[in-house]
Coordinates of C-alpha atoms in Angstrom, one line a residue:
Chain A
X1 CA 138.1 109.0 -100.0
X2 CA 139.1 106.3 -97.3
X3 CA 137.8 102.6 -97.1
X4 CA 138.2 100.9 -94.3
X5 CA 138.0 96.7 -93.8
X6 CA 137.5 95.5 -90.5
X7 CA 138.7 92.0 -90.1
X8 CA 137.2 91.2 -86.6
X9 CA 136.6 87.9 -85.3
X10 CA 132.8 87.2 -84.4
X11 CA 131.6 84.0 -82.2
X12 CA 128.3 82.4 -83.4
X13 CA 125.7 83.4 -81.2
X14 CA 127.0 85.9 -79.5
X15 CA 124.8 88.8 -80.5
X16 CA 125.4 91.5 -78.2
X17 CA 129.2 90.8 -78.2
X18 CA 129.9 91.1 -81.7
X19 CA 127.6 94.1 -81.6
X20 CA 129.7 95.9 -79.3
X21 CA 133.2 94.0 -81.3
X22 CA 131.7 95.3 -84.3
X23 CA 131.3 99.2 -83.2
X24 CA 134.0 99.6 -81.9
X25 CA 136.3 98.3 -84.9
X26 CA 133.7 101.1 -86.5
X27 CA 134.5 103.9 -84.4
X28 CA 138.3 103.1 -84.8
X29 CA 138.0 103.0 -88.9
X30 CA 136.2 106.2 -88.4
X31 CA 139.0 107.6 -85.9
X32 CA 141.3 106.5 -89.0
X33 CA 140.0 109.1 -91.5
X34 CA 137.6 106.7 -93.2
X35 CA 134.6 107.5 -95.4
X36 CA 133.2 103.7 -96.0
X37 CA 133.7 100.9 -93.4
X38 CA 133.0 97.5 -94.2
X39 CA 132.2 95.0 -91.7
X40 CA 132.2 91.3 -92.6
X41 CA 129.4 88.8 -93.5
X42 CA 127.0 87.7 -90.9
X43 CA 128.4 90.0 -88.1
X44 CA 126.4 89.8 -85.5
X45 CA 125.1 86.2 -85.5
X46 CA 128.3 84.7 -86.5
X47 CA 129.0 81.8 -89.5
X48 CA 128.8 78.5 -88.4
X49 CA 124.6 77.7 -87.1
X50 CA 124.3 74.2 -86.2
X51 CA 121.3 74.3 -88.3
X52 CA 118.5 77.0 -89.7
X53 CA 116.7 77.0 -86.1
X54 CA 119.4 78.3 -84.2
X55 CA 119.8 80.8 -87.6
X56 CA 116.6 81.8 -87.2
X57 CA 117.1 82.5 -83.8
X58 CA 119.9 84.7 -84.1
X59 CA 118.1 86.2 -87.4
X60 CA 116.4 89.6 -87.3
X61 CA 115.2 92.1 -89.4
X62 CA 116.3 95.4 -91.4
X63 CA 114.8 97.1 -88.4
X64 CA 116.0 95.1 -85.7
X65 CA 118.7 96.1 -83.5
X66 CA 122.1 95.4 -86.0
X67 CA 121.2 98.2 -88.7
X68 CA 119.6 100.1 -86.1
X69 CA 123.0 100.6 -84.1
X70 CA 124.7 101.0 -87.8
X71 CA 122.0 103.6 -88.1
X72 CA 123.6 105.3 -85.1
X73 CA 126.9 104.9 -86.2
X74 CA 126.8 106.5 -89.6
X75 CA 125.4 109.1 -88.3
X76 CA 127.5 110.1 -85.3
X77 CA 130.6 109.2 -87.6
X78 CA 129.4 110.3 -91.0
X79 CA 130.1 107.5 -92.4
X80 CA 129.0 105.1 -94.9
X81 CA 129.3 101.7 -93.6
X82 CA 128.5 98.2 -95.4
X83 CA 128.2 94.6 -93.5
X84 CA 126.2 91.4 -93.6
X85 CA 123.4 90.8 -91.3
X86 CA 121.2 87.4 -90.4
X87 CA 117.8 89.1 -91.9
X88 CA 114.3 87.4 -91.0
X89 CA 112.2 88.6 -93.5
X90 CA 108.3 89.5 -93.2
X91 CA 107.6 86.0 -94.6
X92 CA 109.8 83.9 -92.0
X93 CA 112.5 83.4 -94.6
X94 CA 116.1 83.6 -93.6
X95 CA 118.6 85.4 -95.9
X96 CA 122.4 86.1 -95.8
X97 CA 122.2 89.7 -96.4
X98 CA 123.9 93.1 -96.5
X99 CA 123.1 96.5 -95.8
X100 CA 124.4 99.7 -97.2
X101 CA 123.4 102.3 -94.2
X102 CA 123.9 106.0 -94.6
X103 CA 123.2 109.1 -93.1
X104 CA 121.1 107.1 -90.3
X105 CA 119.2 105.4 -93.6
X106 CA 119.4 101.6 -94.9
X107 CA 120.1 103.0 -97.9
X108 CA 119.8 99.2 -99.4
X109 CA 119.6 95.5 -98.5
X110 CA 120.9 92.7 -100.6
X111 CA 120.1 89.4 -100.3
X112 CA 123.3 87.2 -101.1
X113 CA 122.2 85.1 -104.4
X114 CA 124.6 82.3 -104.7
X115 CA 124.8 80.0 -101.6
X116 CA 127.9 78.4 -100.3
X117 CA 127.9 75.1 -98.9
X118 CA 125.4 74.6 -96.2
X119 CA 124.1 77.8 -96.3
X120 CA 121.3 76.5 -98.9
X121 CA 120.1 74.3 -96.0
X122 CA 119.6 77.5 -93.9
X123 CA 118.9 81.0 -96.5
X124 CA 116.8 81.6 -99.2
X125 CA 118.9 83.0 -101.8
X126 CA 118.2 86.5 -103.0
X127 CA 116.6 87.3 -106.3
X128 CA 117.6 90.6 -106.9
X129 CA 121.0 91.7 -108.5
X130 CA 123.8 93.7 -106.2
X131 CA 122.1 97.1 -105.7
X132 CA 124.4 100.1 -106.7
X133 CA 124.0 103.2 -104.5
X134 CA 125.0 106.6 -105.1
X135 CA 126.6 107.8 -101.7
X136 CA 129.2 110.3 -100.4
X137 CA 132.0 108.4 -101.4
X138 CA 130.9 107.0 -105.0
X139 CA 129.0 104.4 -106.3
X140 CA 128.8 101.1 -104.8
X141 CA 127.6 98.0 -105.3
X142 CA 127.1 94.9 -102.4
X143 CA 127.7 91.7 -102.3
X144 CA 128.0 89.2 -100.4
X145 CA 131.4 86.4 -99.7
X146 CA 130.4 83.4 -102.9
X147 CA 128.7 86.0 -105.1
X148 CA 132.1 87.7 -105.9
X149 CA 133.4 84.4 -107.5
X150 CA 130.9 84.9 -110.1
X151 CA 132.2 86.7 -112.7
X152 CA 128.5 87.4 -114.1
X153 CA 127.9 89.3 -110.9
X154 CA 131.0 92.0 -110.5
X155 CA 129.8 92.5 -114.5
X156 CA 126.6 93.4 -113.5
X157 CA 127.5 95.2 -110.9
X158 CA 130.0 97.4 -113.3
X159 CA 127.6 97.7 -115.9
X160 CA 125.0 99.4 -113.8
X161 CA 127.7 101.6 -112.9
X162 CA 129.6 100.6 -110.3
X163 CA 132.7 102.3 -109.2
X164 CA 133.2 100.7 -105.9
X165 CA 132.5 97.0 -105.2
X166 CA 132.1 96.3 -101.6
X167 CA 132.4 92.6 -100.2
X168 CA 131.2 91.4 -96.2
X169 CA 132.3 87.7 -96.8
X170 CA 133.3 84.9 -94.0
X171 CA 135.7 82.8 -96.6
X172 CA 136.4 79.5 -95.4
X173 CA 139.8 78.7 -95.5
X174 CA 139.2 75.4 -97.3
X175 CA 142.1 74.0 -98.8
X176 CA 144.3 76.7 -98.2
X177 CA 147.0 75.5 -95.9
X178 CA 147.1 77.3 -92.7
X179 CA 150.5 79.3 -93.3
X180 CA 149.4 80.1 -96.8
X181 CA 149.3 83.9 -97.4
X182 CA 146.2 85.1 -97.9
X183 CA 147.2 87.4 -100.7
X184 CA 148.0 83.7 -102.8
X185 CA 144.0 81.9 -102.1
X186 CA 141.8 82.1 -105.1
X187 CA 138.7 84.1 -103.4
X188 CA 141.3 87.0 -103.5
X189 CA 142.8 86.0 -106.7
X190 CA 139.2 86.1 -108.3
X191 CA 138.0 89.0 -106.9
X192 CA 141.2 91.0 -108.0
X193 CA 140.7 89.8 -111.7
X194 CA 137.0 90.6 -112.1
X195 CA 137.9 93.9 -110.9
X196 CA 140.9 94.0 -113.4
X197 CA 138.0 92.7 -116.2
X198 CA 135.8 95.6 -115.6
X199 CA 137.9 98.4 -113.9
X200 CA 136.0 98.9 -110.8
X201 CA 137.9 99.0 -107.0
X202 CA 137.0 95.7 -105.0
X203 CA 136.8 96.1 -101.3
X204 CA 136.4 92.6 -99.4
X205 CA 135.9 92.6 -95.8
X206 CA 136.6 89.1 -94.5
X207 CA 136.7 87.4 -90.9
X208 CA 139.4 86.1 -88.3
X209 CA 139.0 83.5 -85.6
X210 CA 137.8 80.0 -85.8
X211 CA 134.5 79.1 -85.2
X212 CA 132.8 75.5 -84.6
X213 CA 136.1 74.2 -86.9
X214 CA 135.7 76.2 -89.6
X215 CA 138.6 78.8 -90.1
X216 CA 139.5 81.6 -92.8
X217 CA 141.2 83.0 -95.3
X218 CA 141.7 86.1 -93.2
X219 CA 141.4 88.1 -96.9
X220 CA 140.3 91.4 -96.2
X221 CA 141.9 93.5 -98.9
X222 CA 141.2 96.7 -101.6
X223 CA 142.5 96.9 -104.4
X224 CA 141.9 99.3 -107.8
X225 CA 140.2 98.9 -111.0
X226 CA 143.9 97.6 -112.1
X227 CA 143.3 95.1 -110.2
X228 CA 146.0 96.1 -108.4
X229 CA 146.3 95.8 -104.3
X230 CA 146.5 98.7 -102.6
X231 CA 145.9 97.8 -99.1
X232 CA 145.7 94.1 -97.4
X233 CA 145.2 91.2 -97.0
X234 CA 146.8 91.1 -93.3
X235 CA 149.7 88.8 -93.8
X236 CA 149.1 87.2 -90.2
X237 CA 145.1 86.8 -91.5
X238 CA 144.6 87.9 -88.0
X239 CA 142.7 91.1 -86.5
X240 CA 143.0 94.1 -88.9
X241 CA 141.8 97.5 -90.1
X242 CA 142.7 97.3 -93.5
X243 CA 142.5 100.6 -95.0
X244 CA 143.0 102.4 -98.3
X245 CA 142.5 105.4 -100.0
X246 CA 140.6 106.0 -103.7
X247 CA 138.9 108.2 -106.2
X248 CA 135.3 106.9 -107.2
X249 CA 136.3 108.6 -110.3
X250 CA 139.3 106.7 -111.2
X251 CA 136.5 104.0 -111.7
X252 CA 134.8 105.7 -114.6
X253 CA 137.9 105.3 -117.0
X254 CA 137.5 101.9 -118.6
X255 CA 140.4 102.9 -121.5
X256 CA 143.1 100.0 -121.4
X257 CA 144.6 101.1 -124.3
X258 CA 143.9 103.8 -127.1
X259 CA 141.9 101.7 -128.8
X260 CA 140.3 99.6 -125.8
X261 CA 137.7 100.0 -123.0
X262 CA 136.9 97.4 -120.6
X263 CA 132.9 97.3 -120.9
X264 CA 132.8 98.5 -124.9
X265 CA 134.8 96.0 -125.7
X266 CA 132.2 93.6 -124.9
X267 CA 130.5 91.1 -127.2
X268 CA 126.9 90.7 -125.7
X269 CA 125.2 90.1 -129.0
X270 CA 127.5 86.7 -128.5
X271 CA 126.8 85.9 -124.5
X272 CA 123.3 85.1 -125.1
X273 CA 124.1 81.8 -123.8
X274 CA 125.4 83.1 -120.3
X275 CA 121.8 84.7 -119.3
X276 CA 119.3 80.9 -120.8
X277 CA 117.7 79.7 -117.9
Chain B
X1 CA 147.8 63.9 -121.2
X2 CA 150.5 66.2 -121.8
X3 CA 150.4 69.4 -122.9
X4 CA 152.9 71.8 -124.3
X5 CA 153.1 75.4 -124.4
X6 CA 156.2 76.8 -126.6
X7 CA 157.2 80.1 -125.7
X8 CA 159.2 80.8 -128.6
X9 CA 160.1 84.0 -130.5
X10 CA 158.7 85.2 -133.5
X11 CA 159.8 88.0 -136.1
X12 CA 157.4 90.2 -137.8
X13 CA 157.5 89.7 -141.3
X14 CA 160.0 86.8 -141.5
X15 CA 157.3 83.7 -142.2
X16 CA 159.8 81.1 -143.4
X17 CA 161.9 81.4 -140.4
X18 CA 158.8 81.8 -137.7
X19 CA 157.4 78.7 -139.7
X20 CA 160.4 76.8 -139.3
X21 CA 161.2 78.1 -135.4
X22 CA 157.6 77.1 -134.9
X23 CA 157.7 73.3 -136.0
X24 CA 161.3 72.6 -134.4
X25 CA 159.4 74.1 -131.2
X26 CA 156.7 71.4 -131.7
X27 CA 158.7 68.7 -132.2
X28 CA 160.8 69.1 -129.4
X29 CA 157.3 69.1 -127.5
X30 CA 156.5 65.9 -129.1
X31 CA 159.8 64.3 -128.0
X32 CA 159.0 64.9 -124.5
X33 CA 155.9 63.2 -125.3
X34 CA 153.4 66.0 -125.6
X35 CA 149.9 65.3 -126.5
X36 CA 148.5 68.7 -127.3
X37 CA 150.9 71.5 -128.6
X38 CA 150.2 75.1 -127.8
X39 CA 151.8 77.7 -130.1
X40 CA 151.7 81.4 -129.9
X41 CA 149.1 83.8 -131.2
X42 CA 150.2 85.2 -135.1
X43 CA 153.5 82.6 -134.5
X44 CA 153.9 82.6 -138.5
X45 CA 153.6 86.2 -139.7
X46 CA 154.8 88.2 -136.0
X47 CA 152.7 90.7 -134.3
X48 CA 153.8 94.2 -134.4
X49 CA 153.0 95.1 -137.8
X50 CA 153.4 98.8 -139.2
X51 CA 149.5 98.9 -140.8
X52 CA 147.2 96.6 -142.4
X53 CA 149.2 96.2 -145.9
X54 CA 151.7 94.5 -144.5
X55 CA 149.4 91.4 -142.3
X56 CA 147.5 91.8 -145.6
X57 CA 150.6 90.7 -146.8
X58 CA 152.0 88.1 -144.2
X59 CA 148.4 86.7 -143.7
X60 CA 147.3 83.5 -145.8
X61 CA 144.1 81.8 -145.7
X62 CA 143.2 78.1 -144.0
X63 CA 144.5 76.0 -146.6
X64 CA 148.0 78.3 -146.9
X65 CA 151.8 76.8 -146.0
X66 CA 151.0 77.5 -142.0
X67 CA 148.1 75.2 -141.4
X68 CA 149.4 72.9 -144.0
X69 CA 152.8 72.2 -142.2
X70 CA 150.6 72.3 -138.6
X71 CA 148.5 69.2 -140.7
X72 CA 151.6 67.2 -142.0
X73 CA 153.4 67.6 -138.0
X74 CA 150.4 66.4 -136.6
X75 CA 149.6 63.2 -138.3
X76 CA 153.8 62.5 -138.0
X77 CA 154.0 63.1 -134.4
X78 CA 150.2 62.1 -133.2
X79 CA 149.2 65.5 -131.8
X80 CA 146.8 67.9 -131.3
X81 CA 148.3 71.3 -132.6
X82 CA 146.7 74.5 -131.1
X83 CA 148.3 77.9 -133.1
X84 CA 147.7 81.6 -133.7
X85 CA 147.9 82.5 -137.6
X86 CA 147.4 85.5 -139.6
X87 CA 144.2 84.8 -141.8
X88 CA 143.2 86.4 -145.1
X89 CA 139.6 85.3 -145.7
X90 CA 137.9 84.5 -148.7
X91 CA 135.9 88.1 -148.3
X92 CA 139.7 89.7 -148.7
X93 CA 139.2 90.7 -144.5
X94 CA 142.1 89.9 -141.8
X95 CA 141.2 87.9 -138.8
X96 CA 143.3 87.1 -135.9
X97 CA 143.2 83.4 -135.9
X98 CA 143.7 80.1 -133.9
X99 CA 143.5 76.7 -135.6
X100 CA 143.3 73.1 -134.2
X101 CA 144.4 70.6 -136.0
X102 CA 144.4 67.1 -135.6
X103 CA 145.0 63.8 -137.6
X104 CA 145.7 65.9 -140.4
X105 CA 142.8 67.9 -140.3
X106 CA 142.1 72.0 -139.5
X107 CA 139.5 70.9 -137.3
X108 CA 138.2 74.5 -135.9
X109 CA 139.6 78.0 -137.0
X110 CA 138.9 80.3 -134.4
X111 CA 138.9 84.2 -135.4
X112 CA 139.3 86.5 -132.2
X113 CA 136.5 87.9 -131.5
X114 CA 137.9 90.7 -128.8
X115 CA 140.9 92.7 -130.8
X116 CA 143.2 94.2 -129.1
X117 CA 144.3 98.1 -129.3
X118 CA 145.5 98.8 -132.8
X119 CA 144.5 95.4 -133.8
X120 CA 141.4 96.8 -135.0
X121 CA 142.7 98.5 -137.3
X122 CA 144.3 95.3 -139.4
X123 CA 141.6 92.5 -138.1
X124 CA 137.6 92.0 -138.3
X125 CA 136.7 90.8 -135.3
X126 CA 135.4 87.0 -135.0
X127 CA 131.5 86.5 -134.8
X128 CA 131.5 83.0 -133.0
X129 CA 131.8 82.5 -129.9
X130 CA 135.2 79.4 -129.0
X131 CA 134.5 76.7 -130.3
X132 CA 135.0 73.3 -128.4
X133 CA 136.5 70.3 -130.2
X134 CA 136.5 66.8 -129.2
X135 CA 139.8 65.7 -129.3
X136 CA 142.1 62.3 -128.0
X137 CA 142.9 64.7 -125.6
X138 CA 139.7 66.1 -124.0
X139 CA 137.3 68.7 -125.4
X140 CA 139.4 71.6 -126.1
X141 CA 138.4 75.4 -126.4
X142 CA 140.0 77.7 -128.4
X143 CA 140.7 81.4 -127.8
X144 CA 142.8 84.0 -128.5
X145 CA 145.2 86.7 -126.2
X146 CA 142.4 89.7 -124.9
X147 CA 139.9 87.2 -125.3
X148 CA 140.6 85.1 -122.4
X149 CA 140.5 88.0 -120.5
X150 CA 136.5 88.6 -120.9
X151 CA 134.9 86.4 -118.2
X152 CA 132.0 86.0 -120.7
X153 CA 134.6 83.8 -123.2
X154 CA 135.5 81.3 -120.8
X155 CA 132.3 80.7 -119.1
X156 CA 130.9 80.2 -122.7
X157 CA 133.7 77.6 -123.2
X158 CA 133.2 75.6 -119.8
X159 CA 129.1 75.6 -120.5
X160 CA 129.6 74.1 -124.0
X161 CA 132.0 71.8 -122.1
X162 CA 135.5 72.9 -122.6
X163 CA 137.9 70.8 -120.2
X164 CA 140.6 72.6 -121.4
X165 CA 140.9 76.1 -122.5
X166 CA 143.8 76.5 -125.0
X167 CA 144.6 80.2 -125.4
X168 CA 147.8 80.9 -128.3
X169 CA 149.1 84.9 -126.7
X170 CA 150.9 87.9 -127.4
X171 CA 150.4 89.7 -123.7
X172 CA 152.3 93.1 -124.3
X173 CA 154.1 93.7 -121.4
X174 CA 152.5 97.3 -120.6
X175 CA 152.7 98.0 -117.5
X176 CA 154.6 95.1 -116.1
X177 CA 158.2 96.2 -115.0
X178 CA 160.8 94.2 -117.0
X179 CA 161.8 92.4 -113.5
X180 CA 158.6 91.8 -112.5
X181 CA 157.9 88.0 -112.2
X182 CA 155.1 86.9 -115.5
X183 CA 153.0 85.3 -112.3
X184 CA 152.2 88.4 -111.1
X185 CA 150.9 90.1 -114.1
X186 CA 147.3 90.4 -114.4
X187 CA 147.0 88.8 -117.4
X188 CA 147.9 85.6 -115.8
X189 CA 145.9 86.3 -112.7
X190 CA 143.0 86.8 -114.6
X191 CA 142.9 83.2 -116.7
X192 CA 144.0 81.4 -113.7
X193 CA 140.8 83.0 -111.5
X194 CA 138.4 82.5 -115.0
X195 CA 139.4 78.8 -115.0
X196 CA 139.0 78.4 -111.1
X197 CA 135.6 79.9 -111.6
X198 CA 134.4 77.4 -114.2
X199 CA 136.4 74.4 -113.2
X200 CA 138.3 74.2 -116.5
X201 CA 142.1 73.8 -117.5
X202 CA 143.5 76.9 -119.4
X203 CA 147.3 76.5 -121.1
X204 CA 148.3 79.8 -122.5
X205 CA 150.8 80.0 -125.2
X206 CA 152.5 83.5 -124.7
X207 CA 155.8 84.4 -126.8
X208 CA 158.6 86.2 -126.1
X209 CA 161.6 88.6 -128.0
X210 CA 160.7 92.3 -128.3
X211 CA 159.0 93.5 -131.4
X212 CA 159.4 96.6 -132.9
X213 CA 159.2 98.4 -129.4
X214 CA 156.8 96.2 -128.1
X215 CA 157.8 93.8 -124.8
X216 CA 155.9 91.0 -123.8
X217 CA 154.7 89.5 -120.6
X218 CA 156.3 85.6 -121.4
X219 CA 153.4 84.2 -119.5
X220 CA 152.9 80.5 -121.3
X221 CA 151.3 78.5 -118.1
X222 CA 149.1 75.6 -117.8
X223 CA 146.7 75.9 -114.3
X224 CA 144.1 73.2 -113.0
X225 CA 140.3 73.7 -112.2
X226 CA 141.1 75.0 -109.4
X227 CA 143.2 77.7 -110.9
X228 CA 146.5 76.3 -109.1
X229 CA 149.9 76.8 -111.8
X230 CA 150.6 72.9 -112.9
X231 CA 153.5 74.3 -115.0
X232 CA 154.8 78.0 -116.1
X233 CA 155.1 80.6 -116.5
X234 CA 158.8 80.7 -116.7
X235 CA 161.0 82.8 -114.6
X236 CA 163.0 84.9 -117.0
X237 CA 160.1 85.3 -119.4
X238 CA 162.0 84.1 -121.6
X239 CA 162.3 80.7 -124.8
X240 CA 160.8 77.7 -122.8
X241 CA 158.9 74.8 -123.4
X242 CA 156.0 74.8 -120.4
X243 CA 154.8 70.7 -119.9
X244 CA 151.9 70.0 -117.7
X245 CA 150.3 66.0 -117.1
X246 CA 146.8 67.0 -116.8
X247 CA 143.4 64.4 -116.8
X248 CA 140.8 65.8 -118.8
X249 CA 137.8 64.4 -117.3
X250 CA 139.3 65.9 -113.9
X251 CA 137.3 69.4 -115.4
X252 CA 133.5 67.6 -115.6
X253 CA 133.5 67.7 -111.7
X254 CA 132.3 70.9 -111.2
X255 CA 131.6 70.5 -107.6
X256 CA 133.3 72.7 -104.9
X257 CA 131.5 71.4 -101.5
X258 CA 129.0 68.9 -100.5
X259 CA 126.3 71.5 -102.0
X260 CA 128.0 73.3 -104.8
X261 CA 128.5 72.9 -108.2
X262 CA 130.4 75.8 -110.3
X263 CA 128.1 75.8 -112.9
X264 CA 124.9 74.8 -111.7
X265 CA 125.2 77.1 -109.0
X266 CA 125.1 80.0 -111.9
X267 CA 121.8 82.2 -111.4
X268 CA 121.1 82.8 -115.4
X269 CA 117.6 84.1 -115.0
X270 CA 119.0 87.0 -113.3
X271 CA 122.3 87.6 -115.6
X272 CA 119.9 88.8 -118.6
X273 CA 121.8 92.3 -118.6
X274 CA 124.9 90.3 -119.4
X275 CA 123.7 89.3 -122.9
X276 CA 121.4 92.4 -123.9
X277 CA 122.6 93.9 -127.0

């Protein structure tokens, strides 16, 4: 099986534009050999909203024209393909979500549940855990950019069986200093090790291009339950098709040792304190 | 603050020698005026032994010569003395153990709670979670080796307030090729993206010298909050004394914008899966 990260560079607002960006860095993926094409976080309406009316302007739903055209796509290209959306729900909330479209279906929509920055001014946050969705090309879970810095969440994610953990995320640069790899910031760093922690693959599809001031790590990357990389990030951080190829399967084995396994060797009759509200 | 990490090299079996090598480690520390003094995991009795007769034979309980020369150095050189000791428990069962002593006084034993490959079959596993112990220098958790590699552990630690994570090692080298740098192994990765993920300091006291066959990763570091390497881990992986000035009250600020806040930011009503039994 092939994944496929595309690192594209949306511009708020521009809906039909990054539509079209988008597709096409699809259809290229797809001319690539790949089985599961992730597009980032917020896609089509781009990061940086000058506040939740324009949001909700560029918002629409899981039957609105983004997934629709992803519809389309996975079809034509027989492909499974995961990316964050704007979503407007029935009740007039806005969330930060992701869909998992197959075979012309939204096979699921997640609703990112931790909220970064001034996002909490614009989204509700989810209240579901990552799906997990049984599709061609293994299991995999969704989640969205901030959510993958909880370790809580990639452990969920595992424990309901994930094989495959698949990441849209827009990851502000931050601190990182401009000529940093991306390969050394801690959103990579993190996600590698709570793939390492439960021995699933990662696959984070990140953004390019700066937008309203804000710019990125440019971390699109997948690596193995090992934690180990095995394609990305882009060491410019600039436009990329980051591609890789993996065995759902591989995912299954949690042995680290003879004696070990990566999920058995759990305590939770001792982590009651990690789930108190 | 100061804190010391010494990578030092024990020999299975030989206690009076580890025991001395140990405290002439901890003294040097103490000269270049260490507050806190990390030593290895098991740094009296060794690591690699042949079955559980002979830790049963090595180990000693709390109030044996290990702890009792860690009291005495302590209250001479006015430090806080983090180790890893072989324990024989009033019950007659072997635990893999940390102690922290200070003013004199065993003031936690830690038994690891996570065992590592044929660990289990010397050690009972630990059935507390780390403790966290107000010291003069900061509240400090301690753990042990596989442990720190459970996101579960440290998250406990930094919600019962650890500032610093103290965590005496043995990484086996496994996998990592003898060149390879320690900063790349995944053992390292993985503490460093567990502290940036609960704002806490973690020192990590590894060792070094093979051991009946088995190789280590010599990956003693102290990282900041923000999972950034303050000092370690050294380049040859080999003896080394790893100092870091660190400012314990630096951990309390959990915030990591203008709206988030590593902890609070946590969604606990829906990590109820973690804990489950």
């Amino acid at each position: 099986m092939r994944i496929a990260c595309c690192q594209i560079a949306p511009e708020v607002g521009e809906l039909e534009r990054n539509r079209r960006l988008a597709a096409a860095a699809v259809e290229a993926a797809a001319a690539r050999g790949a089985d599961v094409v992730l597009l980032p976080e917020l896609c089509a309406s781009g990061y940086a909203f000058r506040d939740r009316e324009e949001a909700h302007r560029l918002a629409e739903p899981a039957d609105g024209p983004t997934l629709t055209g992803w519809r389309e796509l996975s079809v034509r290209l027989g492909i499974v393909l995961v990316g964050g959306f704007c979503e407007r729900a029935g009740d007039g909330r806005l969330h930060n979500s992701a869909a998992l479209v197959e075979h012309g279906e939204v096979r699921a929509v997640y609703r990112k549940a931790h909220l970064w920055d001034r996002e909490s001014l614009v989204f509700a946050p989810g209240d579901e855990p990552p799906p997990v969705v049984a599709t061609r090309a293994g299991r995999i879970a969704v989640m969205v950019c901030y959510d993958v810095g909880f370790p809580e969440w990639v452990r969920l994610a595992a424990l309901e069986g994930a094989q495959l953990v698949a990441v849209p995320t827009n990851w502000p640069a931050g601190t990182l200093p401009a000529a940093a790899p991306a390969a050394e910031s801690m959103e990579v760093l993190r996600a590698r090790a709570h793939a390492s922690a439960s021995r699933v693959f990662v696959a984070a599809c990140d953004r390019h291009g700066p937008e309203r001031g804000t710019t990125w790590v440019g971390g699109s990357f997948v690596c193995d339950p090992a934690g180990a990389l095995l394609a990305g990030p882009p060491a410019d951080r600039g436009e990329a098709l980051v591609l890789a190829d993996y065995d759902p399967a591989a995912a299954d084995d949690k042995r680290t040792s003879e004696h070990n396994d990566a999920l058995a060797d759990r305590r939770p009759e001792l982590y009651g304190r990690l789930a108190a509200s």
